[in-house]
CSV table of C-alpha atoms and ligand atoms in Angstrom, one decimal:
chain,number,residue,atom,x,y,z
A,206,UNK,CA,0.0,0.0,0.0
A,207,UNK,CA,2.5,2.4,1.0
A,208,UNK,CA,5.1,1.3,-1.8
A,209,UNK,CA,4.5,3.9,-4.0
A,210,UNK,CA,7.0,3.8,-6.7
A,211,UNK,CA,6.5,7.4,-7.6
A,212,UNK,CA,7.9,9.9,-4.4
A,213,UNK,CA,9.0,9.5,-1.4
A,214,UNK,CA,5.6,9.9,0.7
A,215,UNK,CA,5.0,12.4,3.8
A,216,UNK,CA,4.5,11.1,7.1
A,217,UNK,CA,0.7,11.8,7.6
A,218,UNK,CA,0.1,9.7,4.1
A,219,UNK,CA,1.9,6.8,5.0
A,220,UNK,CA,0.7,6.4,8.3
A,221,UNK,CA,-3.4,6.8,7.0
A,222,UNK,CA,-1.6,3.8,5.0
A,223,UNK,CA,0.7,1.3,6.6
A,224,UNK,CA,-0.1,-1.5,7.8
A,225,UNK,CA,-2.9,-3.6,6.4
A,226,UNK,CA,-3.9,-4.0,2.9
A,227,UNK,CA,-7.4,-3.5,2.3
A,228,UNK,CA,-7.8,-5.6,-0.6
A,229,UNK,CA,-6.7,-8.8,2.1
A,230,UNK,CA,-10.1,-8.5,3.7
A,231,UNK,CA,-12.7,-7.9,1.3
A,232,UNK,CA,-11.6,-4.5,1.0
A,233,UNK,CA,-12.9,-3.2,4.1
A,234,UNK,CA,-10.5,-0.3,5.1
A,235,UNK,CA,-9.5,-1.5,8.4
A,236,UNK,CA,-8.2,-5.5,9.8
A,237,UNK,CA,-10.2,-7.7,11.2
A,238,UNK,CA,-9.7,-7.9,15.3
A,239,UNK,CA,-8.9,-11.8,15.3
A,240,UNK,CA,-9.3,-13.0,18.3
A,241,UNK,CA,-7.9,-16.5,18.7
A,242,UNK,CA,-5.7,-19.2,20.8
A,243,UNK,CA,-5.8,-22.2,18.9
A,244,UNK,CA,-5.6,-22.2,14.4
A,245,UNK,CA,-5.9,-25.4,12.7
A,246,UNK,CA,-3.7,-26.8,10.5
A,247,UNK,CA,-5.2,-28.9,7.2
A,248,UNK,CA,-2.7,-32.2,8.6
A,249,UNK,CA,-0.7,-33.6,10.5
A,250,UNK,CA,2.3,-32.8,9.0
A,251,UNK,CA,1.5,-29.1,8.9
A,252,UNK,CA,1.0,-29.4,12.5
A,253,UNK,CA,4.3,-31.0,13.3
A,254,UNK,CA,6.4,-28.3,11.2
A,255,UNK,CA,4.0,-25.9,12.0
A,256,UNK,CA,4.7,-24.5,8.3
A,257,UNK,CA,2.0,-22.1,7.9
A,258,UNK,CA,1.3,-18.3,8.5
A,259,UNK,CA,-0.4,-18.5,11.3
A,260,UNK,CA,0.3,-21.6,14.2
A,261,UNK,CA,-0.7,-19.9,17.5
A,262,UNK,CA,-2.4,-16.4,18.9
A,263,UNK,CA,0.2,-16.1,20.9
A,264,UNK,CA,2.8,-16.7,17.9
A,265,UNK,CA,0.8,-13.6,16.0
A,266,UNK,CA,-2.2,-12.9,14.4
A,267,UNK,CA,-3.4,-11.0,11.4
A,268,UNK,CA,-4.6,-7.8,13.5
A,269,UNK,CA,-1.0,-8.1,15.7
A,270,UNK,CA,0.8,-8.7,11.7
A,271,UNK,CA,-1.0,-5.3,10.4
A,272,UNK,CA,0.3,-3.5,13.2
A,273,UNK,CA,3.8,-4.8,13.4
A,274,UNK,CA,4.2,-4.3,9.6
A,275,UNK,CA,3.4,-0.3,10.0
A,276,UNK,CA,5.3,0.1,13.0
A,277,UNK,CA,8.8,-1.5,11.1
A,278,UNK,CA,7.9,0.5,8.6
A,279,UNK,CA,8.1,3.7,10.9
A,280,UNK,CA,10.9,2.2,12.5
A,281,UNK,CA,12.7,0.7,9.9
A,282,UNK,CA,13.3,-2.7,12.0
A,283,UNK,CA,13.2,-6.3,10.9
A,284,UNK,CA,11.0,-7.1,13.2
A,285,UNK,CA,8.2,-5.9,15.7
A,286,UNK,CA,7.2,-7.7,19.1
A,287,UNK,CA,3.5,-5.9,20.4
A,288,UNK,CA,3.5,-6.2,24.1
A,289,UNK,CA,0.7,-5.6,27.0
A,290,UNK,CA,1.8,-2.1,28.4
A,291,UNK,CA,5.0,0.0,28.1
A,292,UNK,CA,6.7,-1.4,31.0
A,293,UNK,CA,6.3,-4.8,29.2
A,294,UNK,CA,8.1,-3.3,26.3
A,295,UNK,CA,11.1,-2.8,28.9
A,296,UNK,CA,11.5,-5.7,30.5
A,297,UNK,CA,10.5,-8.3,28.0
A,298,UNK,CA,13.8,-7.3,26.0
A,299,UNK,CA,16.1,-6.8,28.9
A,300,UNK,CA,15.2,-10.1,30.2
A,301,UNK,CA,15.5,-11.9,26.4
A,302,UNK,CA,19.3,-10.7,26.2
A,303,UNK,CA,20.4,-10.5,30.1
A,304,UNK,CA,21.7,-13.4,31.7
A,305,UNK,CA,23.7,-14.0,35.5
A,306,UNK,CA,27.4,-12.2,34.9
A,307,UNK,CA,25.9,-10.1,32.9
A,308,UNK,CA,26.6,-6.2,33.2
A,309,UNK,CA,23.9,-3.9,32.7
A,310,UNK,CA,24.4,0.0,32.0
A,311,UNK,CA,21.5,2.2,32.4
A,312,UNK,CA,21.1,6.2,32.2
A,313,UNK,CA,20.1,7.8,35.3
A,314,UNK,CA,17.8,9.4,34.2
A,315,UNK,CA,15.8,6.5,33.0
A,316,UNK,CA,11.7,5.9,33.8
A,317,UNK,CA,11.3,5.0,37.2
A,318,UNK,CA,9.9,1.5,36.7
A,319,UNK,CA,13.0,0.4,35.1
A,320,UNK,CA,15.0,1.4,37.6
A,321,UNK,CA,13.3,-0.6,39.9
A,322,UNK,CA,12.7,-3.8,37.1
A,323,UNK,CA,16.7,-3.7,37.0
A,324,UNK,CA,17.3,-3.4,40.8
A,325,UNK,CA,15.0,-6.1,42.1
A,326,UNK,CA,14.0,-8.7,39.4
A,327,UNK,CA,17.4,-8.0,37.0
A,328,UNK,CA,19.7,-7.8,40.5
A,329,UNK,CA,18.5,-11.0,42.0
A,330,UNK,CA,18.8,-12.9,38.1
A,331,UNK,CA,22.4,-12.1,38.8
A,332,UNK,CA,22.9,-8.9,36.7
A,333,UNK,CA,25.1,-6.2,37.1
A,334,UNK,CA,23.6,-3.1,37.2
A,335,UNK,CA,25.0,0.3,36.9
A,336,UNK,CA,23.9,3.8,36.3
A,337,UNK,CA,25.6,6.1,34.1
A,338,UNK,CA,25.1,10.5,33.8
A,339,UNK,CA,23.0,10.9,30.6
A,340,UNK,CA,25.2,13.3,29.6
A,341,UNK,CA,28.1,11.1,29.3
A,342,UNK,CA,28.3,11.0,25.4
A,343,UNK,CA,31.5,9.0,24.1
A,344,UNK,CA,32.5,9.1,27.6
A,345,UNK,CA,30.2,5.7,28.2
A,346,UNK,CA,33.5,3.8,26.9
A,347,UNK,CA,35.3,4.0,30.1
A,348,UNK,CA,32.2,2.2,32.2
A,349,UNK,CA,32.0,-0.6,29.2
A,350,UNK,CA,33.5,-4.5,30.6
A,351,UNK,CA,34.0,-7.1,28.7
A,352,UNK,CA,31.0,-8.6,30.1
A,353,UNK,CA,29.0,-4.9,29.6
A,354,UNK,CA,25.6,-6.8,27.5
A,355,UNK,CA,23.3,-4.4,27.2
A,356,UNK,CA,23.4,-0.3,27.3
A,357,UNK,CA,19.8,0.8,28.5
A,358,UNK,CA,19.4,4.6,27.3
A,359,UNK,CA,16.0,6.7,27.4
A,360,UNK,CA,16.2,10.4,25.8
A,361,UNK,CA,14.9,12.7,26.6
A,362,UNK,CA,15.1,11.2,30.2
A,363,UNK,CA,12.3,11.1,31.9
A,364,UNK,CA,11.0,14.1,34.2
A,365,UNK,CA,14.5,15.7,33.6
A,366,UNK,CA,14.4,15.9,30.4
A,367,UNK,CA,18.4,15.2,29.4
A,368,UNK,CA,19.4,14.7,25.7
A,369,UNK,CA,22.0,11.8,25.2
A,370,UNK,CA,24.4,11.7,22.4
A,371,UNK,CA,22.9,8.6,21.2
A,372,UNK,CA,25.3,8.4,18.1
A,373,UNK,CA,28.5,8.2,20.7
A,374,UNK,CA,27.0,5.9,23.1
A,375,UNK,CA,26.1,3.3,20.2
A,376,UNK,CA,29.4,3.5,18.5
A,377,UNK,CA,31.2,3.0,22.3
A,378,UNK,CA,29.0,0.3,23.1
A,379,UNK,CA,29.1,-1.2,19.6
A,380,UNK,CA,32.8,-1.7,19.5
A,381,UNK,CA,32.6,-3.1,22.9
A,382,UNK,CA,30.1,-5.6,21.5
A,383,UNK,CA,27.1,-4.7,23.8
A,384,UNK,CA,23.7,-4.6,22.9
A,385,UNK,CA,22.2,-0.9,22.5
A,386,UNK,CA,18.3,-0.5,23.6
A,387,UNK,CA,16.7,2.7,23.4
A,388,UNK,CA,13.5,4.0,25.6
A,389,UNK,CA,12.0,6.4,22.7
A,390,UNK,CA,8.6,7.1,24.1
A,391,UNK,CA,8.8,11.1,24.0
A,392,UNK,CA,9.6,11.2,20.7
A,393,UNK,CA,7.9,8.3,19.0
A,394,UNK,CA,9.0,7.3,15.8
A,395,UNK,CA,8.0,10.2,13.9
A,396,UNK,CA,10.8,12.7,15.4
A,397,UNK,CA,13.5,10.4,16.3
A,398,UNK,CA,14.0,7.0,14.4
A,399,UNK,CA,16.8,4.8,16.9
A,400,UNK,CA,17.7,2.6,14.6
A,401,UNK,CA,18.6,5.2,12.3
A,402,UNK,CA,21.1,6.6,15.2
A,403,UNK,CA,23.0,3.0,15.8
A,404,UNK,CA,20.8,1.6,18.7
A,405,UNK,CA,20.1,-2.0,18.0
A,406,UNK,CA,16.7,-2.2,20.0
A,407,UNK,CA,13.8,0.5,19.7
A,408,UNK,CA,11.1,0.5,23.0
A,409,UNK,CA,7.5,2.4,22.7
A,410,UNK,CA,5.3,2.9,25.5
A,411,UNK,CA,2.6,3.1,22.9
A,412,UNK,CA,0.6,3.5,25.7
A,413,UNK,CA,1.1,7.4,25.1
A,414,UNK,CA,0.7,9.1,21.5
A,415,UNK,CA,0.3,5.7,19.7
A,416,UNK,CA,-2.8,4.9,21.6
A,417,UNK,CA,-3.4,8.5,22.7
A,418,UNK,CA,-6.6,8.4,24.2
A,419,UNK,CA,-5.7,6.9,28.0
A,420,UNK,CA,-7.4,4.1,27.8
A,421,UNK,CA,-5.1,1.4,26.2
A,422,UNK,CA,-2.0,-0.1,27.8
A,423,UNK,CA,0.2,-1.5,25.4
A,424,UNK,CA,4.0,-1.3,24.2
A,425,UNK,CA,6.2,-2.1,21.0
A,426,UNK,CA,9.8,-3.2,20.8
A,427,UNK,CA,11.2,-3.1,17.6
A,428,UNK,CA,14.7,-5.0,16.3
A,429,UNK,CA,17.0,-4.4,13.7
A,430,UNK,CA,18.0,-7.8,11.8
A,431,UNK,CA,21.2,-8.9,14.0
A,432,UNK,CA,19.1,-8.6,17.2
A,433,UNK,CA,15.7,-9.8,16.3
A,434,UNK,CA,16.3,-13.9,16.6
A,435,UNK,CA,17.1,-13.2,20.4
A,436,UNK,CA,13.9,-10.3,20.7
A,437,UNK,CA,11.6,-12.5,19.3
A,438,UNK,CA,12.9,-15.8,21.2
A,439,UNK,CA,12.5,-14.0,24.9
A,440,UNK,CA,9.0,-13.3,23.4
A,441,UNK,CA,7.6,-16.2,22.7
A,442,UNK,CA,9.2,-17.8,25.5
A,443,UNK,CA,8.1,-15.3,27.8
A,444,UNK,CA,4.4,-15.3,25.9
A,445,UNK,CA,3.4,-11.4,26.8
A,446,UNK,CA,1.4,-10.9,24.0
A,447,UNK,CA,-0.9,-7.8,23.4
A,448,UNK,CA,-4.8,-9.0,23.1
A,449,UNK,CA,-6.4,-8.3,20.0
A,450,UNK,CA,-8.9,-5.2,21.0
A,451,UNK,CA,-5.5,-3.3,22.4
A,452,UNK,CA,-3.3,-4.2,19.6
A,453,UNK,CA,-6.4,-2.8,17.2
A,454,UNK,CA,-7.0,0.6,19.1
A,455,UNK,CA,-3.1,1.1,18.6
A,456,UNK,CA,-3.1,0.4,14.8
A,457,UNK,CA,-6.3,3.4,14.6
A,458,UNK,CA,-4.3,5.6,16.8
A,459,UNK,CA,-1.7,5.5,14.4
A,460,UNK,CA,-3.3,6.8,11.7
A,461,UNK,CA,-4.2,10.1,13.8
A,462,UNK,CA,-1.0,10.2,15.7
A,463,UNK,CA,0.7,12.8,13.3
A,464,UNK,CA,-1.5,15.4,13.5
A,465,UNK,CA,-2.1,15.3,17.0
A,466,UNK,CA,2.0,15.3,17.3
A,467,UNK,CA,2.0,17.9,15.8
A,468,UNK,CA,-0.7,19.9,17.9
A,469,UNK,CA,1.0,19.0,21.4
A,470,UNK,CA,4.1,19.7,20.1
A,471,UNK,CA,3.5,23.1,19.2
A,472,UNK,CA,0.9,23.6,22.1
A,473,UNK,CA,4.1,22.8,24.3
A,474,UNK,CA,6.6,24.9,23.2
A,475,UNK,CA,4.2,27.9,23.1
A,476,UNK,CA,3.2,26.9,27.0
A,477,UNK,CA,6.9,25.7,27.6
A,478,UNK,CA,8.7,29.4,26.6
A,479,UNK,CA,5.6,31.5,28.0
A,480,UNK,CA,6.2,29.5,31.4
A,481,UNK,CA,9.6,30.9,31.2
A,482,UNK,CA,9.1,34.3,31.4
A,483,UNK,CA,6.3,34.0,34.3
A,484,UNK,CA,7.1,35.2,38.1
A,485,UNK,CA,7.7,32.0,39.8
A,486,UNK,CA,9.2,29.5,37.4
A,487,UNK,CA,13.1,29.5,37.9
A,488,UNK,CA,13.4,27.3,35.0
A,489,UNK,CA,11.8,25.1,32.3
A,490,UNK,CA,12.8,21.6,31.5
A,491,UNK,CA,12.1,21.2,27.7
A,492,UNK,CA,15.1,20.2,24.9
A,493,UNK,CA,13.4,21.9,22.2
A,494,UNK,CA,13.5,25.4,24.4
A,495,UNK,CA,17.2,27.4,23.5
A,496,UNK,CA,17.9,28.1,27.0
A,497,UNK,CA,17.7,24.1,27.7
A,498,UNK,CA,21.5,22.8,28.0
A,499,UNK,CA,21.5,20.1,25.3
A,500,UNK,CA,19.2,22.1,23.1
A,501,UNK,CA,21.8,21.6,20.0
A,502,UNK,CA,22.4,18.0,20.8
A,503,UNK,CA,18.1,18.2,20.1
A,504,UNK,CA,18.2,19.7,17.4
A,505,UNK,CA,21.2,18.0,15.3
A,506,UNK,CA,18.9,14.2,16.2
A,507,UNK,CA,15.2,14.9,16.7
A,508,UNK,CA,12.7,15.9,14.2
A,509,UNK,CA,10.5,17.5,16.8
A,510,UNK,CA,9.4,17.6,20.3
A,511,UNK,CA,6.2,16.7,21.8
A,512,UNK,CA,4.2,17.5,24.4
A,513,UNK,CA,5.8,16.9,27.8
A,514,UNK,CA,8.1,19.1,29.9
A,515,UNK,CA,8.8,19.7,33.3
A,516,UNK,CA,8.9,23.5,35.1
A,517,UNK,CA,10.9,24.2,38.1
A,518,UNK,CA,8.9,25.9,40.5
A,519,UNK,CA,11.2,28.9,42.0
A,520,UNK,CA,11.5,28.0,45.4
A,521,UNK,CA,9.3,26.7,48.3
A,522,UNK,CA,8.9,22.8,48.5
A,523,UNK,CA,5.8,20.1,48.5
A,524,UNK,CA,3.4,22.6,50.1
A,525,UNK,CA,3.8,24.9,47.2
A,526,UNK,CA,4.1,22.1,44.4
A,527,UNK,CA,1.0,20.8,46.1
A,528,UNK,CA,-0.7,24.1,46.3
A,529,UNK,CA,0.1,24.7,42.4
A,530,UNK,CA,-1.5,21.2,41.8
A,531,UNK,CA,-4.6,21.7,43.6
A,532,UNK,CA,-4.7,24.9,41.9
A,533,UNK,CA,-5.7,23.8,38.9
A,534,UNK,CA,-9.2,23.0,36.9
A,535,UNK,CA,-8.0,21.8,33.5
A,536,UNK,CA,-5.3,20.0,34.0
A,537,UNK,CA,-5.6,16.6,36.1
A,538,UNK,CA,-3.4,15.1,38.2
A,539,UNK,CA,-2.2,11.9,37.1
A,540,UNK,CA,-0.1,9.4,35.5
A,541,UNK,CA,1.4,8.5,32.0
A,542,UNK,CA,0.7,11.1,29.4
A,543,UNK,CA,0.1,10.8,25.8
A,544,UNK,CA,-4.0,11.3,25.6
A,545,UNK,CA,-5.8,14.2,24.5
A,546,UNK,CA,-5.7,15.8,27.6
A,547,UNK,CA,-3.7,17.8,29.9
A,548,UNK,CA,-1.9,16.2,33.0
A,549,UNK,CA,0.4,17.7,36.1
A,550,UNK,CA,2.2,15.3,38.6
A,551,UNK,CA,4.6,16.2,41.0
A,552,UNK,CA,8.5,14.9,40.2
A,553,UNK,CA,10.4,12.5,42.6
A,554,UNK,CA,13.9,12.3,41.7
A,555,UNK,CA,14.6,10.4,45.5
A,556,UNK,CA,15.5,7.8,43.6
A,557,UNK,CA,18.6,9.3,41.2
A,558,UNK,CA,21.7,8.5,41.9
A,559,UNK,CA,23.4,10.8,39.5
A,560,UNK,CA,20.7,13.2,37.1
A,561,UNK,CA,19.5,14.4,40.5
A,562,UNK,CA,19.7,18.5,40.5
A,563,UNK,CA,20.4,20.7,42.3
A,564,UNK,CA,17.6,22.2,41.5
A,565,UNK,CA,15.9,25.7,42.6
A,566,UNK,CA,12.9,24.1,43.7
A,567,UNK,CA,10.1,21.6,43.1
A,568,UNK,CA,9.6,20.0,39.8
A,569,UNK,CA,6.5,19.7,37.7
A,570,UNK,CA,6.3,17.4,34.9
A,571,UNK,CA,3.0,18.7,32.0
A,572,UNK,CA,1.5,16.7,29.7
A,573,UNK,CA,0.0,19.3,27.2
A,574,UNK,CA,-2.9,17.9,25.5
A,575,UNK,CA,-5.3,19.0,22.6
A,576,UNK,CA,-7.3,21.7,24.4
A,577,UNK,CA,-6.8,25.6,23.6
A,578,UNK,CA,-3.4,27.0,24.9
A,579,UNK,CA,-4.8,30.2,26.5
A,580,UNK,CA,-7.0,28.2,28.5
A,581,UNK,CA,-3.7,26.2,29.4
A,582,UNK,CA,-2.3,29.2,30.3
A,583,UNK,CA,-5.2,30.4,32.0
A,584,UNK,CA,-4.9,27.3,34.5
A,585,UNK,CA,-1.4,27.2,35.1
A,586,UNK,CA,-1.8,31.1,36.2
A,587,UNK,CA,-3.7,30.1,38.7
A,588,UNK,CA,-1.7,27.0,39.3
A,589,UNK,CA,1.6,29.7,40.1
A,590,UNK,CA,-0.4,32.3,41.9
A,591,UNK,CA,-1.3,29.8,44.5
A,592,UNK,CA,2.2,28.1,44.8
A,593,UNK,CA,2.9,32.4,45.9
A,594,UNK,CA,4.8,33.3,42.5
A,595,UNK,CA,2.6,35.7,40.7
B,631,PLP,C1,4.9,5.4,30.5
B,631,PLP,C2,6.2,4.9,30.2
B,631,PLP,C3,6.5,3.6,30.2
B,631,PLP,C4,5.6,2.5,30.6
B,631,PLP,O1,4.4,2.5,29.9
B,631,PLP,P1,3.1,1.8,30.5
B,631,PLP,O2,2.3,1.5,29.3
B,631,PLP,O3,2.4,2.8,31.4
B,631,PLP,O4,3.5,0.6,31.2
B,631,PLP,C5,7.8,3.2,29.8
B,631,PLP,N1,8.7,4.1,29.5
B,631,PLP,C6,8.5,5.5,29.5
B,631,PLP,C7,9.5,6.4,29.1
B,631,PLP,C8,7.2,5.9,29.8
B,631,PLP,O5,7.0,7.2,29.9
């Protein structure tokens, strides 16, 4: 469908058509949602080689192969694994290439569920897990070992907001023979392709734009062709497949996921630089901002930015963080990020070991969603006024 032999196609025509074919199905112009466990073979024989398409639902699926094809294509991966949530998407690969002796190098400034997957569950496995400053660059080569298996980055990191020099750390860890996974959530496929970049494994919480509407949990890990056999072994092994309804919502919120990119990206920067220059914020945490430290690291990698950020309150503590929360009528207080509407949570970096401040004061992480930025800004005016800033 999306082959065209004519030009090289724009992103918002090839994801209306990636994917499924609609001449597979009767010509309906989405896939059937198939739900299934058990798909008969026509013999024995097929049964024992299992050579056909389809052999189990856990094994894949026609709705799970339509949305696997599109996301390699976005990718450009040789091969796609569809998991049930984000976190999934984490440790389903860390577990299919980490084994006891391993060593593991993470940023610090990595989603706080990781962290805790590699210190309990990787940690008791027998892994060796260690944290490195995301803005280490080509400087990663002097943490690599000869047992170093896996280099765990996520940029922009989350809540802080770091850009890694993905290019160096791949090379380092590439010559060191360790395997390269990337956490690309903030910028989806669309404004930062990993594999592109030298990282080996590419992990979606398509929980957030993919899905975009908050009410699917699911993730995608994506492979280049060296590391795939060992992605896709861990996976069946493992047998953390996405159901079919989850995996389907994902493939719709594709084809929308452009254009709503596009409107929280440009929602947050507008809110992200006007927050700058209000009484009370001592500094906001967004790459695509000029004033943000690795701002030209950004802009050399990333295609765009999207709609998360964090603002550092100036001054005060978790009475006025909490008093800016409570503060506020459009925004709701919650987790993930992603959907079409606007979030606020407070930021705990207790857990850093590195990527940890100092900062002047208590950090706010926004998820800027579809609504109207001067009502936005009309709510977070009311949010600063009451944490005693304006
Ligand atoms: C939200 C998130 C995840 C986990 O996604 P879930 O679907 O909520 O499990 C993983 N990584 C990053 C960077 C995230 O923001």
């Amino acid at each position: 469908m999306a082959g065209s032999k004519r030009h090289a196609q724009g992103t918002n025509t090839r994801l209306a058509h990636i994917g499924n074919n609609p001449r597979d199905y009767f010509g309906f112009v989405n896939p059937p949602v198939v739900h299934a466990s058990t798909v008969l073979f026509p013999d024995a024989g097929t049964l024992v080689s299992r050579s056909q398409k389809y052999t189990y639902g856990t094994r894949g699926t026609p709705t799970t192969d339509a949305l696997t094809d599109a996301v390699n294509e976005l990718e450009g991966s040789a091969g796609t694994i569809v998991v049930p949530s984000g976190l999934a998407a984490v440790t389903v690969p860390l577990l299919s290439f980490l084994g006891a002796g391993d060593h593991l190098l993470v940023v610090d400034s990595v989603y706080g569920p990781t962290r805790r997957f590699a210190d309990t569950m990787l940690k008791r496995l027998g892994v060796e897990v260690e944290y490195y400053d995301p803005r280490i660059g080509a400087g990663i080569a002097s943490l690599l070992r000869k047992n170093t298996r896996v280099v765990f980055t996520e940029s922009p990191g989350s809540n802080t907001f770091e850009v890694q020099d993905i290019p160096a750390i791949a090379a380092a860890a590439k010559s060191a023979g360790a395997v390269v996974m990337m956490d690309n959530t903030w910028a989806t496929p669309l404004y930062f392709r990993p594999l592109d970049h030298g990282v080996d494994v590419s992990i979606h919480a398509a929980t957030k734009y993919p899905a975009g509407h908050s009410d699917v949990l699911i993730g995608t890990v994506s492979a280049n062709a060296a590391t795939w056999p060992t992605l896709f072994a861990g996976f069946e092994t493992l047998g953390t497949c996405s159901g079919p309804e989850d995996t389907y919502q994902m493939l719709r919120g594709l084809r929308t996921m452009g254009v709503r990119l596009e409107r929280h990206r440009d929602s947050a920067l507008a809110i992200a630089a006007w927050l700058e220059t209000q009484k009370g914020v001592a500094r906001v945490l967004h790459p695509g901002l000029s004033s943000h430290p690795d701002h030209a690291l950004w802009k050399r990698d990333f295609g765009g930015s999207s709609g998360v950020f964090s603002v550092v309150l100036d001054g005060g503590g978790q009475k006025e963080a909490h008093a800016f929360l409570d503060a506020l009528e459009i925004f709701g207080l919650g987790y993930s990020w992603g959907g079409f509407e606007s979030l606020a949570v407070p930021v705990f970096l207790g857990d850093r070991t590195i990527a940890k401040g100092p900062y002047e004061g208590p950090l706010i992480r926004l998820q800027i969603g579809l609504e109207d930025v001067e009502d936005l800004k009309a709510d977070l005016t009311l949010g600063l006024r009451a944490a005693g800033g304006a």
